[in-house]
PDB file of C-alpha atoms and ligand atoms in Angstrom:
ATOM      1  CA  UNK A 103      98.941 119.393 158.803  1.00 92.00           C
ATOM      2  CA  UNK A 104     102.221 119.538 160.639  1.00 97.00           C
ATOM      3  CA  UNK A 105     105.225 117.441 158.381  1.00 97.00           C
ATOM      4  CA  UNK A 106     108.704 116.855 157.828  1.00 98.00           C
ATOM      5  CA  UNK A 107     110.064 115.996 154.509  1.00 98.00           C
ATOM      6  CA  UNK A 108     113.090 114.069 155.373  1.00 98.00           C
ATOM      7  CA  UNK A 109     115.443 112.402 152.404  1.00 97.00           C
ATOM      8  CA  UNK A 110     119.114 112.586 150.827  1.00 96.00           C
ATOM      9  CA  UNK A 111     120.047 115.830 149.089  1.00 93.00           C
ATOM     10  CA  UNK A 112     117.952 115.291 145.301  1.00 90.00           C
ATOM     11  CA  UNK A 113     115.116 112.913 146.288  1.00 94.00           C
ATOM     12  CA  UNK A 114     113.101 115.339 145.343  1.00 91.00           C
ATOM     13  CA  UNK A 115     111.519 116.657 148.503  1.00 94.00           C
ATOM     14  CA  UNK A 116     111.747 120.520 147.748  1.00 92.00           C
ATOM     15  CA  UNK A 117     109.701 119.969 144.386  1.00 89.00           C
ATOM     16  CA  UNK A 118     107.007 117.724 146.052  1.00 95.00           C
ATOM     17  CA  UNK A 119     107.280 120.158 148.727  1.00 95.00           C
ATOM     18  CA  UNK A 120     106.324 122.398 146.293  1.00 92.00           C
ATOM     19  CA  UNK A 121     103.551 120.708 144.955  1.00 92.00           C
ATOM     20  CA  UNK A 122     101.585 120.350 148.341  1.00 93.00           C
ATOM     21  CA  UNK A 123     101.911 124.324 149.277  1.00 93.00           C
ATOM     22  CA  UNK A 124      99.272 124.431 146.187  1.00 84.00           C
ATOM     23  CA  UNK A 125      97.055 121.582 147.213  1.00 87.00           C
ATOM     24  CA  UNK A 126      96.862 122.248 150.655  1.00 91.00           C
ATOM     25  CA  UNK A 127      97.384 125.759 151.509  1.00 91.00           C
ATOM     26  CA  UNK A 128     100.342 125.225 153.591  1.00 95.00           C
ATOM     27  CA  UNK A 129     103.781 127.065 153.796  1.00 96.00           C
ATOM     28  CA  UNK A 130     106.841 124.868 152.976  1.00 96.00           C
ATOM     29  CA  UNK A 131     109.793 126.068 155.367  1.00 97.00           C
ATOM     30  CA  UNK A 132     113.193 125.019 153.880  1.00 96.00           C
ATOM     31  CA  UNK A 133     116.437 125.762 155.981  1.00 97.00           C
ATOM     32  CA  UNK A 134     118.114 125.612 152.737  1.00 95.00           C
ATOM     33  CA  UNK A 135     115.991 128.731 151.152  1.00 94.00           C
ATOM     34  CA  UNK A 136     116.200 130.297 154.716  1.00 96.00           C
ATOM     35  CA  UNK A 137     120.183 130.492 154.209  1.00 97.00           C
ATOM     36  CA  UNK A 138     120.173 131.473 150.623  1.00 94.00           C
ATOM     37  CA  UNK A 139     118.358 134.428 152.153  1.00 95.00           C
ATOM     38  CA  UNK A 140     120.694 135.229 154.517  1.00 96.00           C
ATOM     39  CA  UNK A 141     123.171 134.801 152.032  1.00 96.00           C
ATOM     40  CA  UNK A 142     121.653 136.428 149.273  1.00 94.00           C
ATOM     41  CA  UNK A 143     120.963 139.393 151.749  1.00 96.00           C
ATOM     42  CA  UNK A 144     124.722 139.853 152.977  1.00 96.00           C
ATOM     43  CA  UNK A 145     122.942 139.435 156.761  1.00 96.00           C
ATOM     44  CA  UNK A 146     126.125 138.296 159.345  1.00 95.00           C
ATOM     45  CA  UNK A 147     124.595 134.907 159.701  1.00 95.00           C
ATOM     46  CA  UNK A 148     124.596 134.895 155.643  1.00 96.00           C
ATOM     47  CA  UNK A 149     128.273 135.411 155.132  1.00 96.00           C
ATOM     48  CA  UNK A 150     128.833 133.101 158.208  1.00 95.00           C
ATOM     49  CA  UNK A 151     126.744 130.410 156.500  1.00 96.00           C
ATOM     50  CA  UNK A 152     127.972 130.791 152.852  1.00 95.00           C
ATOM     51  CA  UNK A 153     131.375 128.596 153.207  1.00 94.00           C
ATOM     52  CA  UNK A 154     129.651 126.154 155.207  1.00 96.00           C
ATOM     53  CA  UNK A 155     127.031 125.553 152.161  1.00 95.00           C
ATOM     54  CA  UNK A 156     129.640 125.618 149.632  1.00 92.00           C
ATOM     55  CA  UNK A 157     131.743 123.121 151.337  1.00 92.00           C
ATOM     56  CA  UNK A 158     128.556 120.659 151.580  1.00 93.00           C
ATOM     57  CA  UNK A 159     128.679 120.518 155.409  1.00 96.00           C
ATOM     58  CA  UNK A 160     125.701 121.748 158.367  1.00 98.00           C
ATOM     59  CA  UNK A 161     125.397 124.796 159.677  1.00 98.00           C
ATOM     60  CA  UNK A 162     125.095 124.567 162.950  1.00 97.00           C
ATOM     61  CA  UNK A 163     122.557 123.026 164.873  1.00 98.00           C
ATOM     62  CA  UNK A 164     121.883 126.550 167.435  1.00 97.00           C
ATOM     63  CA  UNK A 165     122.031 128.489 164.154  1.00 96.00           C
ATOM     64  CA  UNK A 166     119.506 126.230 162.522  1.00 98.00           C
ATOM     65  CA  UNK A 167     116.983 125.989 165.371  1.00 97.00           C
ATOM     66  CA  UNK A 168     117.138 129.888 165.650  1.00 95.00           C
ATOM     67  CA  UNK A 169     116.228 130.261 162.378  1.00 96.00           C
ATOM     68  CA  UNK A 170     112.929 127.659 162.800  1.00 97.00           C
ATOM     69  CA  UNK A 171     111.807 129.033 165.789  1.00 95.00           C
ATOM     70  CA  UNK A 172     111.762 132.107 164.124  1.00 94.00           C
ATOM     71  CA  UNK A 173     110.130 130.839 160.818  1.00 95.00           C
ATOM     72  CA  UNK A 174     107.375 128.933 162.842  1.00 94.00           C
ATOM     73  CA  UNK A 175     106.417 132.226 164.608  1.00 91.00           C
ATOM     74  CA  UNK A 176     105.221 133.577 161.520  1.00 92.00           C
ATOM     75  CA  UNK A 177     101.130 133.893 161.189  1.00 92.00           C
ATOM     76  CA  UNK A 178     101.489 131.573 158.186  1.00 92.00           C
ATOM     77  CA  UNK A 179     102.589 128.597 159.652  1.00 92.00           C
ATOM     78  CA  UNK A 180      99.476 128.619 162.280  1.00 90.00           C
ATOM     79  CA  UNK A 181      97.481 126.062 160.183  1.00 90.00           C
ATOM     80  CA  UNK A 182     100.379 123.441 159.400  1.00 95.00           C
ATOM     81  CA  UNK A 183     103.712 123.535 157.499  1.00 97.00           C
ATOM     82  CA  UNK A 184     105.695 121.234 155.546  1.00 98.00           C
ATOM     83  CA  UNK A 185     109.511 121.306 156.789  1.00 98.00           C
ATOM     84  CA  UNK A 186     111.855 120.656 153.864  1.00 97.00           C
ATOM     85  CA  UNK A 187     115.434 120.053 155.061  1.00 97.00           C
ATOM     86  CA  UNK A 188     114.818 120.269 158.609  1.00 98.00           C
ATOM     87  CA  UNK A 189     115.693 118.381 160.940  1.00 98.00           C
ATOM     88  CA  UNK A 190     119.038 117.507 159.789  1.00 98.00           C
ATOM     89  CA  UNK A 191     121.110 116.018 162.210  1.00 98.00           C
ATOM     90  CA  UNK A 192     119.608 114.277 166.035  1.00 98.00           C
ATOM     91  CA  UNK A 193     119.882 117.404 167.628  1.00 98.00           C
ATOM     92  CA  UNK A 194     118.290 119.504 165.371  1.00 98.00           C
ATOM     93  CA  UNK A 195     115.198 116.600 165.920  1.00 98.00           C
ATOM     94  CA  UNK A 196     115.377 116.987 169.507  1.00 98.00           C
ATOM     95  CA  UNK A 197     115.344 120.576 169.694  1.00 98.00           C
ATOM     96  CA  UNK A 198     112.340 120.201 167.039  1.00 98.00           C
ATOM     97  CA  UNK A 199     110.368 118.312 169.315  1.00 97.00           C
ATOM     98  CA  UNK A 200     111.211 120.287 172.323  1.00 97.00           C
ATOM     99  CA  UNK A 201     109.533 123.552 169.879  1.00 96.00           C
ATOM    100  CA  UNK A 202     106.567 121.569 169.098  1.00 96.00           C
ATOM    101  CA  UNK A 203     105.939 120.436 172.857  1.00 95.00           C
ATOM    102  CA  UNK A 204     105.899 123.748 173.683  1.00 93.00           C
ATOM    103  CA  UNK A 205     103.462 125.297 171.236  1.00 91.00           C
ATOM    104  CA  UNK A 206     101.278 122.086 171.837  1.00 93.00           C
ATOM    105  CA  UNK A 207     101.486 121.448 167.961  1.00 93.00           C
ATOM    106  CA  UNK A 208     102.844 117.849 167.333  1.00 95.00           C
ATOM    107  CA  UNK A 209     104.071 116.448 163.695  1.00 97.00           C
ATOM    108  CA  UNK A 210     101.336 114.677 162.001  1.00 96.00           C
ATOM    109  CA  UNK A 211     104.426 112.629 159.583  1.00 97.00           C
ATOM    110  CA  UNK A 212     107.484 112.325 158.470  1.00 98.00           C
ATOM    111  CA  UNK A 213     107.700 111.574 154.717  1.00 98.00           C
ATOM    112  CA  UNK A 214     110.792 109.663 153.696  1.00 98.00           C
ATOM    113  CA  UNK A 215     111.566 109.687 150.133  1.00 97.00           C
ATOM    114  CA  UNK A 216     113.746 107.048 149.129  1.00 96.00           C
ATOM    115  CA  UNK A 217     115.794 107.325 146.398  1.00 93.00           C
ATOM    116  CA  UNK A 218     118.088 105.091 144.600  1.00 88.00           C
ATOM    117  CA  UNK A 219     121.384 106.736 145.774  1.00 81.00           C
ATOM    118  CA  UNK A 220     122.963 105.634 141.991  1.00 78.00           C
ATOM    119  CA  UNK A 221     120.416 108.497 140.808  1.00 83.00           C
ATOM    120  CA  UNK A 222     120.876 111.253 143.221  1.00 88.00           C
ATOM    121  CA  UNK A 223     123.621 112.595 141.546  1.00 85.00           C
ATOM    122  CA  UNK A 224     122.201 112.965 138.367  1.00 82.00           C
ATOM    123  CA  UNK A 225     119.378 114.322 139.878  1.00 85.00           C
ATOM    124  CA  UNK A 226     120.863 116.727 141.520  1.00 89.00           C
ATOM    125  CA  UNK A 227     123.110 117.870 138.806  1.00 86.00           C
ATOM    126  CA  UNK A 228     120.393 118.694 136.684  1.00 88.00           C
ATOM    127  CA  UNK A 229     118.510 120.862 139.186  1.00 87.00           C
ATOM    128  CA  UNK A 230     117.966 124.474 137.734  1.00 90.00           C
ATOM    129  CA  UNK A 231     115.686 127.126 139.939  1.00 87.00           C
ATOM    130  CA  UNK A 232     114.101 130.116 138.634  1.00 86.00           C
ATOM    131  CA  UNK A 233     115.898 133.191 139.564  1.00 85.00           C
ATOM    132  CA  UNK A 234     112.182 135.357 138.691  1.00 83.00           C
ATOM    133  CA  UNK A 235     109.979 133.342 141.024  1.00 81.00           C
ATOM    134  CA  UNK A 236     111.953 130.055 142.798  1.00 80.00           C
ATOM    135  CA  UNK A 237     110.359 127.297 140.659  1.00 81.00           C
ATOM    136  CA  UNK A 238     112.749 123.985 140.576  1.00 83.00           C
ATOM    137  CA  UNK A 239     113.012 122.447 137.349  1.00 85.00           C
ATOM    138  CA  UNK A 240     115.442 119.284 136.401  1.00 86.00           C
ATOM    139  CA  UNK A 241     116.572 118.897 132.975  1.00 85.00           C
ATOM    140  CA  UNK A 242     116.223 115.487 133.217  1.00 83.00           C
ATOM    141  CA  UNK A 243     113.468 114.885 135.269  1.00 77.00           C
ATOM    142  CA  UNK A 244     111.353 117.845 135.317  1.00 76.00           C
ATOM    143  CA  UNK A 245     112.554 120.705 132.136  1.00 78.00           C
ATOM    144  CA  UNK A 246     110.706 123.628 131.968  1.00 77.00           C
ATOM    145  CA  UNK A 247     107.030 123.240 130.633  1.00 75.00           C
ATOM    146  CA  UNK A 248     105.672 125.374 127.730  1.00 74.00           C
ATOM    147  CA  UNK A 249     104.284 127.934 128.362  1.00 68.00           C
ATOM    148  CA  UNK A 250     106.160 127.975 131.700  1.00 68.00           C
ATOM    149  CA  UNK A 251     104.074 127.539 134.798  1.00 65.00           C
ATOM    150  CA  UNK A 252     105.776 130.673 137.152  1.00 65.00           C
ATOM    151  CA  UNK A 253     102.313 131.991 138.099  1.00 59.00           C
ATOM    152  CA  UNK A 254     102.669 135.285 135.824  1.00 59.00           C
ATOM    153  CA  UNK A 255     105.620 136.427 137.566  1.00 65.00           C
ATOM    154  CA  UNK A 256     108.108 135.402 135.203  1.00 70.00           C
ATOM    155  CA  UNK A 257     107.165 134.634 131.036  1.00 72.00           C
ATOM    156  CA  UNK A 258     110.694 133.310 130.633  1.00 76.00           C
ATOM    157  CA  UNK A 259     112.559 131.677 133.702  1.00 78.00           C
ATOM    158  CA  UNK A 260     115.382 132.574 134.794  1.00 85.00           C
ATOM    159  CA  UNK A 261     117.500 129.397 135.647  1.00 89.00           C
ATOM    160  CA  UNK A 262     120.437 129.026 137.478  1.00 90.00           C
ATOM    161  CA  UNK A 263     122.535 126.190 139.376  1.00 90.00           C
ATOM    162  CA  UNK A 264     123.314 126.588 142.773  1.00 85.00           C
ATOM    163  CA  UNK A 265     126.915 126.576 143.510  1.00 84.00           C
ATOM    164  CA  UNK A 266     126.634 123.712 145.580  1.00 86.00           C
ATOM    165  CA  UNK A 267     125.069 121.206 143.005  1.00 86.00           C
ATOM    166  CA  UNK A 268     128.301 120.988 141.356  1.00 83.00           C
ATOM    167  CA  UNK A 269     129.314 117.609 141.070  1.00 80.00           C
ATOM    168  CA  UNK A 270     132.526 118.175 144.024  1.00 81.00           C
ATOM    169  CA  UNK A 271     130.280 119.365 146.131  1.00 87.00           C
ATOM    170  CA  UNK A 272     127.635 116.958 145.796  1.00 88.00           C
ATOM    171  CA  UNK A 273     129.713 113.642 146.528  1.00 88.00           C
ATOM    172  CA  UNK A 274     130.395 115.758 149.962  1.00 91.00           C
ATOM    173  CA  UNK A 275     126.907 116.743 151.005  1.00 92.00           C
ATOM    174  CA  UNK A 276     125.508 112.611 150.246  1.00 93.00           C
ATOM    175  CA  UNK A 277     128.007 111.318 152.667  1.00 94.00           C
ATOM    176  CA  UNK A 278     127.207 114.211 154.926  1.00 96.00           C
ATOM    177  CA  UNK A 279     123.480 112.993 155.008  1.00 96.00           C
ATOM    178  CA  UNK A 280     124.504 109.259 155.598  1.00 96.00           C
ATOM    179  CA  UNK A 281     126.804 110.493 158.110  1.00 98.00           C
ATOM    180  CA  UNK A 282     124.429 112.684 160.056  1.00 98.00           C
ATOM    181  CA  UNK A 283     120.882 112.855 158.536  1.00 98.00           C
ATOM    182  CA  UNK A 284     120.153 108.941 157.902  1.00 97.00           C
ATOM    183  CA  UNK A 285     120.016 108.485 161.207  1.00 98.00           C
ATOM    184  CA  UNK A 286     116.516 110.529 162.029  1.00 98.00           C
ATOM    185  CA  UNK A 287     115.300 107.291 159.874  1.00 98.00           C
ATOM    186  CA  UNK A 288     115.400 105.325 163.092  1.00 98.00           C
ATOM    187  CA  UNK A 289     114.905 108.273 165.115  1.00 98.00           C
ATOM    188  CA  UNK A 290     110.804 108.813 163.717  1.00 98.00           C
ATOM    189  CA  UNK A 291     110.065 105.290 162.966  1.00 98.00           C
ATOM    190  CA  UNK A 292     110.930 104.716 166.722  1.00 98.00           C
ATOM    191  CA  UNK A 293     108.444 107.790 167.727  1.00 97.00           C
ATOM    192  CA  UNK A 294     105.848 105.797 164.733  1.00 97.00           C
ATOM    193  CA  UNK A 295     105.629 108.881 162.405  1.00 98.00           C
ATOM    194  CA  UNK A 296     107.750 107.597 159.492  1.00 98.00           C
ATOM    195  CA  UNK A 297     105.932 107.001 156.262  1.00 98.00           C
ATOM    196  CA  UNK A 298     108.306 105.693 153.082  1.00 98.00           C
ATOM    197  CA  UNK A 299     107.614 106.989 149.815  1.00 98.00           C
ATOM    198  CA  UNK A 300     109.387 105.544 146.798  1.00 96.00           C
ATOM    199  CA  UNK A 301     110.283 108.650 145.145  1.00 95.00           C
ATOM    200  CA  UNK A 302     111.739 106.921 142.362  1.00 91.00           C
ATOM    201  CA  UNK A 303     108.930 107.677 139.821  1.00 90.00           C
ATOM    202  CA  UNK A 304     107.466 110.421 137.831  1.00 88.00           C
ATOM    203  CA  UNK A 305     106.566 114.031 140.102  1.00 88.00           C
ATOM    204  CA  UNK A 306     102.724 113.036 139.490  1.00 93.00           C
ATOM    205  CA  UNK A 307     102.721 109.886 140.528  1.00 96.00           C
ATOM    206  CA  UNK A 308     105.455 110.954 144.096  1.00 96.00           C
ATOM    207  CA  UNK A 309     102.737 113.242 144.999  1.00 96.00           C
ATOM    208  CA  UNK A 310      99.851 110.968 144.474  1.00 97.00           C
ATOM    209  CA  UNK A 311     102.458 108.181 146.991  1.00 98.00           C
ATOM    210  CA  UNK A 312     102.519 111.205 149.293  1.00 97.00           C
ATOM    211  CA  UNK A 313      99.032 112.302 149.570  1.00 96.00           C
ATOM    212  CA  UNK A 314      97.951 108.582 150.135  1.00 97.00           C
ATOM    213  CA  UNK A 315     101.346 108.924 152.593  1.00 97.00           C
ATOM    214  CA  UNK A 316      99.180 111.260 154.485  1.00 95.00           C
ATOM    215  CA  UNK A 317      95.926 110.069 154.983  1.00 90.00           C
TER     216      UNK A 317
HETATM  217  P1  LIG B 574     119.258 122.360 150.950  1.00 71.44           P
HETATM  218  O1  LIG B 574     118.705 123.459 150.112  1.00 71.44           O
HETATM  219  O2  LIG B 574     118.254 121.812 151.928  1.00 71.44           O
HETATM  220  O3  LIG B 574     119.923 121.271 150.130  1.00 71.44           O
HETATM  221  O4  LIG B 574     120.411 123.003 151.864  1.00 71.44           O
HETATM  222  C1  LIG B 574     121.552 123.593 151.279  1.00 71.44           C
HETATM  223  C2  LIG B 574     122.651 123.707 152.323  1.00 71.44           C
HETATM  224  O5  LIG B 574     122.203 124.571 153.392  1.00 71.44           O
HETATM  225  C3  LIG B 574     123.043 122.418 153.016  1.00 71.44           C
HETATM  226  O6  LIG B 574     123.983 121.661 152.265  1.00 71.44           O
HETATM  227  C4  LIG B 574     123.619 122.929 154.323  1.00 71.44           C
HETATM  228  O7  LIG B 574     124.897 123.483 154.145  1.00 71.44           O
HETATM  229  C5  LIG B 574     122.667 124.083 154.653  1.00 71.44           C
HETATM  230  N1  LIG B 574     121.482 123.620 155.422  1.00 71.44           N
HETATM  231  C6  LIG B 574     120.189 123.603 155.017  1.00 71.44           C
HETATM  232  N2  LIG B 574     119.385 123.117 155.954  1.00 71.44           N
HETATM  233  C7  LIG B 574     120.181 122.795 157.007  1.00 71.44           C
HETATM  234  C8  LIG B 574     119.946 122.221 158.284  1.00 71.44           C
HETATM  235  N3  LIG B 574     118.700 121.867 158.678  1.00 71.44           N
HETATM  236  N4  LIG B 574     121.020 122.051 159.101  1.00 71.44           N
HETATM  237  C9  LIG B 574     122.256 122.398 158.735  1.00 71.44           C
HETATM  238  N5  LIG B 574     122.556 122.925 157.530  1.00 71.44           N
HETATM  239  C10 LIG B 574     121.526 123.139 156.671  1.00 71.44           C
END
């Protein structure tokens, strides 16, 4: 199963992403973890990516299809992945397509969750990942269960906001998406992959949308 999680910055698709690398055995590739690698790492591309992601902006497109290219290589991603965050901008989509052609594996659907955008904000400022093993939780939407669920790597989470959740920042990176990541909406519904998923619900019942989604 070859998808793309497409959706405004908060609408969730990282968790549910999350959530279907259990059920179905499948990596989830996120440009955004990719970077915080880089970054995390001190790697050239890291500290060339590090304002760019503070600021809310793209890095760019060459950059970004380097990195998939890469990522899709790996021996995990032979039996399907689920790309979270990718494709971000027309070219990126292109250059996506152009990747797939060529290893004669096409996308089986893009998932669109749609969000009220009066939420994402509140969504996204209560995000809080697990330093120990990556988990996203949401103190609103999602806290941390008891006893937490980190797969006996961590007993007690580690949580931290990323720097570029704070509110400033956030305003940026939704008119960012508008600006240059709404438009793949029109782009896969005119290729007939797009499949909506009102996200605004609880994470049970977005997964259950996007498993039917799917089928
Ligand atoms: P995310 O974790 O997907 O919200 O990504 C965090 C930040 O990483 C974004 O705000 C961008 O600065 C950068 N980024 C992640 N994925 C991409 C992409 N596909 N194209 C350009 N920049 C990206």
């Amino acid at each position: 199963m070859r998808i793309v999680f497409l959706g405004a910055p908060g609408s969730g698709k990282g968790t549910q992403a999350q959530r279907l690398v259990e059920r179905h055995g499948i990596p989830q590739i996120s440009t955004g973890d990719l970077l915080r690698a880089h970054v995390r790492d001190g790697t050239e591309l890291g500290r060339r990516a590090k304002s760019i992601m503070d600021a809310g902006q793209l890095v760019d497109d060459v950059t970004i299809l380097g990195m998939v290219r890469e990522r899709l290589g790996a021996a995990d991603s032979a039996r399907g992945f689920i790309l979270d965050g990718f494709p971000r901008t027309i070219p990126q989509a292109e250059g996506l397509d152009a990747l797939l052609r060529e290893l004669g594996k096409p996308l089986r659907a893009v998932i669109l969750f749609d969000v009220d955008s009066q939420s994402l904000v509140k969504r996204i400022s209560g995000r809080r990942s697990c330093q120990n093993c990556g988990r996203v939780f949401n103190v609103y939407t999602a806290p941390v269960p008891v006893p937490p669920p980190c797969n006996g790597q961590c007993d007690t989470p580690r949580l931290m906001q990323r720097p570029d959740d704070a509110e400033a920042t956030v305003a940026k990176r939704l008119t960012v998406y508008d600006a240059q990541t709404a438009p793949l909406i029109d782009f896969y519904r005119g290729r007939g992959l797009l499949k909506t998923v009102d996200a605004d619900a609880s994470l049970e019942a977005v997964t259950e949308r996007v498993e039917v989604a799917l089928k």
